[in-house]
Each structure stands twice: as C-alpha cells, then as structure tokens.
mmCIF file of C-alpha atoms in Angstrom:
data_model
loop_
_atom_site.group_PDB
_atom_site.id
_atom_site.type_symbol
_atom_site.label_atom_id
_atom_site.label_comp_id
_atom_site.label_asym_id
_atom_site.label_seq_id
_atom_site.Cartn_x
_atom_site.Cartn_y
_atom_site.Cartn_z
ATOM 1 C CA MET T 15 -11.033 48.538 43.933
ATOM 2 C CA LYS T 16 -12.797 49.413 40.707
ATOM 3 C CA LEU T 17 -9.597 48.874 38.783
ATOM 4 C CA GLN T 18 -9.267 45.319 40.122
ATOM 5 C CA GLU T 19 -12.911 44.555 39.255
ATOM 6 C CA LEU T 20 -12.412 45.911 35.750
ATOM 7 C CA TYR T 21 -9.251 43.826 35.394
ATOM 8 C CA LYS T 22 -11.097 40.629 36.446
ATOM 9 C CA LYS T 23 -13.952 41.341 33.997
ATOM 10 C CA LEU T 24 -11.475 41.860 31.164
ATOM 11 C CA GLN T 25 -9.589 38.724 32.155
ATOM 12 C CA ASN T 26 -12.827 36.677 32.110
ATOM 13 C CA LYS T 27 -13.755 38.058 28.672
ATOM 14 C CA PHE T 28 -10.270 37.287 27.396
ATOM 15 C CA GLU T 29 -10.533 33.706 28.673
ATOM 16 C CA LEU T 30 -13.912 33.366 26.954
ATOM 17 C CA LEU T 31 -12.400 34.598 23.675
ATOM 18 C CA ILE T 32 -9.579 32.075 23.951
ATOM 19 C CA ALA T 33 -12.055 29.266 24.671
ATOM 20 C CA ALA T 34 -14.211 30.332 21.704
ATOM 21 C CA GLY T 35 -11.122 30.366 19.461
ATOM 22 C CA CYS T 36 -10.199 26.861 20.586
ATOM 23 C CA VAL T 37 -13.707 25.635 19.790
ATOM 24 C CA VAL T 38 -13.512 27.184 16.311
ATOM 25 C CA LEU T 39 -10.127 25.514 15.697
ATOM 26 C CA LEU T 40 -11.424 22.141 16.864
ATOM 27 C CA LEU T 41 -14.498 22.390 14.644
ATOM 28 C CA SER T 42 -12.425 23.307 11.585
ATOM 29 C CA SER T 43 -10.005 20.458 12.285
ATOM 30 C CA PHE T 44 -12.902 18.047 12.591
ATOM 31 C CA SER T 45 -14.373 19.381 9.346
ATOM 32 C CA LEU T 46 -11.048 18.863 7.561
ATOM 33 C CA LEU T 47 -10.795 15.323 8.928
ATOM 34 C CA VAL T 48 -14.311 14.453 7.754
ATOM 35 C CA ASN T 49 -13.549 15.901 4.314
ATOM 36 C CA GLN T 50 -10.291 13.910 4.107
ATOM 37 C CA ILE T 51 -12.112 10.669 4.966
ATOM 38 C CA ARG T 52 -14.784 11.427 2.353
ATOM 39 C CA LEU T 53 -12.140 12.062 -0.316
ATOM 40 C CA GLN T 54 -10.256 8.892 0.648
ATOM 41 C CA ASN T 55 -13.448 6.833 0.304
ATOM 42 C CA GLN T 56 -14.162 8.394 -3.099
ATOM 43 C CA LEU T 57 -10.624 7.578 -4.221
ATOM 44 C CA GLU T 58 -10.904 3.975 -3.036
ATOM 45 C CA ASP T 59 -14.231 3.620 -4.845
ATOM 46 C CA ALA T 60 -12.747 5.036 -8.053
ATOM 47 C CA VAL T 61 -9.687 2.789 -7.881
ATOM 48 C CA SER T 62 -11.698 -0.335 -7.049
ATOM 49 C CA VAL T 63 -13.777 0.174 -10.208
ATOM 50 C CA SER T 64 -10.704 -0.116 -12.409
ATOM 51 C CA THR T 65 -8.891 -3.410 -11.887
ATOM 52 C CA THR T 66 -6.249 -2.630 -14.502
ATOM 53 C CA LEU T 67 -4.349 -0.195 -12.277
ATOM 54 C CA PRO T 68 -1.217 -1.663 -10.678
ATOM 55 C CA THR T 69 -0.932 -1.772 -6.914
ATOM 56 C CA ILE T 70 1.960 0.399 -5.804
ATOM 57 C CA ARG T 71 3.088 0.221 -2.220
ATOM 58 C CA TRP T 72 5.525 2.649 -0.626
ATOM 59 C CA TYR T 73 7.748 -0.176 0.584
ATOM 60 C CA GLU T 74 8.162 -1.799 -2.827
ATOM 61 C CA GLU T 75 10.758 -0.522 -5.229
ATOM 62 C CA GLU T 76 10.182 -0.697 -8.935
ATOM 63 C CA THR T 77 12.699 -3.194 -10.199
ATOM 64 C CA THR T 78 13.667 -4.681 -13.496
ATOM 65 C CA LYS T 79 14.606 -8.249 -14.293
ATOM 66 C CA PRO T 80 17.323 -9.425 -11.859
ATOM 67 C CA THR T 81 20.810 -9.230 -13.310
ATOM 68 C CA THR T 82 22.074 -12.295 -11.460
ATOM 69 C CA ALA T 83 23.022 -15.280 -13.552
ATOM 70 C CA ALA T 84 20.522 -18.121 -13.747
ATOM 71 C CA PRO T 85 21.495 -21.356 -11.937
ATOM 72 C CA ALA T 86 23.244 -23.907 -14.146
ATOM 73 C CA THR T 87 20.476 -26.475 -13.569
ATOM 74 C CA SER T 88 17.636 -24.334 -14.931
ATOM 75 C CA ALA T 89 16.959 -23.931 -18.618
ATOM 76 C CA ALA T 90 16.923 -20.157 -19.158
ATOM 77 C CA LEU T 91 14.737 -18.805 -21.932
ATOM 78 C CA PRO T 92 16.173 -16.209 -24.319
ATOM 79 C CA GLN T 93 15.427 -12.589 -23.377
ATOM 80 C CA GLU T 94 12.968 -12.113 -26.266
ATOM 81 C CA GLU T 95 10.873 -15.067 -25.152
ATOM 82 C CA THR T 96 10.633 -13.967 -21.514
ATOM 83 C CA LEU T 97 9.203 -10.604 -22.531
ATOM 84 C CA SER T 98 6.574 -11.959 -24.914
ATOM 85 C CA ALA T 99 3.176 -13.138 -23.706
ATOM 86 C CA ALA T 100 3.110 -16.419 -25.661
ATOM 87 C CA PRO T 101 5.510 -18.792 -23.849
ATOM 88 C CA LEU T 102 4.079 -18.687 -20.334
ATOM 89 C CA SER T 103 4.484 -22.355 -19.440
ATOM 90 C CA GLY T 104 7.393 -24.424 -18.245
ATOM 91 C CA LYS T 105 8.711 -21.996 -15.653
ATOM 92 C CA THR T 106 9.346 -22.380 -11.956
ATOM 93 C CA TYR T 107 7.333 -20.110 -9.677
ATOM 94 C CA VAL T 108 7.191 -19.593 -5.941
ATOM 95 C CA LEU T 109 3.617 -19.172 -4.737
ATOM 96 C CA ASN T 110 2.574 -17.475 -1.530
ATOM 97 C CA THR T 111 -0.483 -19.502 -0.568
ATOM 98 C CA ASN T 112 -1.485 -16.877 2.013
ATOM 99 C CA SER T 113 -1.340 -13.701 -0.115
ATOM 100 C CA LYS T 114 -1.994 -15.558 -3.409
ATOM 101 C CA LYS T 115 1.028 -13.912 -5.086
ATOM 102 C CA ILE T 116 3.235 -15.433 -7.792
ATOM 103 C CA HIS T 117 6.981 -14.753 -7.433
ATOM 104 C CA SER T 118 10.099 -15.669 -9.324
ATOM 105 C CA PRO T 119 12.426 -17.928 -7.292
ATOM 106 C CA ASP T 120 14.966 -15.109 -6.830
ATOM 107 C CA CYS T 121 12.406 -12.425 -5.867
ATOM 108 C CA ARG T 122 13.231 -10.748 -2.555
ATOM 109 C CA TYR T 123 9.733 -11.572 -1.290
ATOM 110 C CA ALA T 124 10.033 -15.231 -2.268
ATOM 111 C CA VAL T 125 13.361 -15.471 -0.446
ATOM 112 C CA SER T 126 11.982 -13.962 2.771
ATOM 113 C CA MET T 127 8.615 -15.769 2.666
ATOM 114 C CA LYS T 128 7.513 -17.949 5.591
ATOM 115 C CA GLU T 129 7.923 -21.622 4.775
ATOM 116 C CA GLU T 130 4.321 -22.473 5.708
ATOM 117 C CA ASN T 131 3.089 -20.052 3.009
ATOM 118 C CA LYS T 132 5.622 -21.084 0.348
ATOM 119 C CA GLU T 133 4.839 -23.497 -2.470
ATOM 120 C CA THR T 134 7.283 -24.012 -5.320
ATOM 121 C CA VAL T 135 5.793 -25.188 -8.600
ATOM 122 C CA GLU T 136 7.861 -26.303 -11.583
ATOM 123 C CA ASN T 137 6.825 -26.389 -15.229
ATOM 124 C CA ALA T 138 3.785 -24.313 -14.319
ATOM 125 C CA ASP T 139 1.615 -22.370 -16.700
ATOM 126 C CA LEU T 140 1.154 -18.754 -15.587
ATOM 127 C CA ASN T 141 -2.348 -18.613 -17.052
ATOM 128 C CA ASP T 142 -3.380 -21.633 -14.981
ATOM 129 C CA LEU T 143 -2.072 -19.987 -11.802
ATOM 130 C CA LEU T 144 -3.903 -16.765 -12.640
ATOM 131 C CA ALA T 145 -7.078 -18.765 -13.213
ATOM 132 C CA GLN T 146 -6.652 -20.226 -9.707
ATOM 133 C CA GLY T 147 -6.854 -16.705 -8.242
ATOM 134 C CA TYR T 148 -3.158 -15.909 -7.891
ATOM 135 C CA GLU T 149 -1.766 -12.486 -8.798
ATOM 136 C CA VAL T 150 1.650 -11.619 -10.195
ATOM 137 C CA CYS T 151 4.071 -9.904 -7.787
ATOM 138 C CA SER T 152 4.380 -6.195 -8.552
ATOM 139 C CA VAL T 153 8.133 -6.262 -7.899
ATOM 140 C CA CYS T 154 9.427 -9.258 -9.843
ATOM 141 C CA GLY T 155 6.519 -9.734 -12.235
ATOM 142 C CA GLY T 156 6.397 -13.420 -11.381
ATOM 143 C CA GLY T 157 9.249 -14.347 -13.541
#
C-alpha cells in the first residue's frame, strides 16, 4: 500500500514538473514573439525614414530592359538616350491608377493589370507623372 501511495505522489510531482516546464516554454516563446515584433517595428521605422531605399518584394524578380524588339509603330530611342536622365518625355507609359505605379507597355505587371486600373498615356513626361504622385515600377523601371 505504501508503495502505491509513494508512486502516486511521485507521479503528481512529475506532472507538476511537466506543467511548470510547459509554462516556462510558453513564456519564453511569448517573450521571443514580443521581441520579434519590437524589432520589426524598429526596422519599419528606420526604413520609413529613408525614402531613397528601393522596395524589394519577394515575388518580383530583378530584371533588365526587355530584349524583345520594339513594335514597328513606336519610335525607339537609342540605348544611350534611354539610360540618361535628360530625355524623359515623349514616351508611352501604362499607369496603374489604383497602385499609382508607372509601367512600360511590355512590363509583366502592365500586361496583367485589370482594365479598370489601366490608363495608357502617350508622349508623357516622366517628371510630370512623378509630380502627380506616381512611382516607377521596381521591375521595369517605367520604361
């Protein structure tokens, strides 16, 4: 009889130790979660201060200028002119009026854009569009 009582007491103590261990694990997990949220907020604050950093999304690939030939109806600028900052007018852009992004007509996002958000502008000045609050697409660069 005494052996069974001793066994039950040990079993109860063992169950208490397991419960205490679970509580410790839960508290440390909660502490890690709170710390992660704090660090994420600090990172967002630091990034929001600097507006010169590009936005990089995991679903966007870094691409270069498309290698497809320009349509015969459009007047293509020489490669040197497209890379310089001076001649920014006279191009055709596809605007997403919802996200306020500027895309080139052959950008994968311009092609898949909903028609109600799509606005095509010809002979547009990039600086004027930027002044209206639009941002250049991080994939195609707007042109």
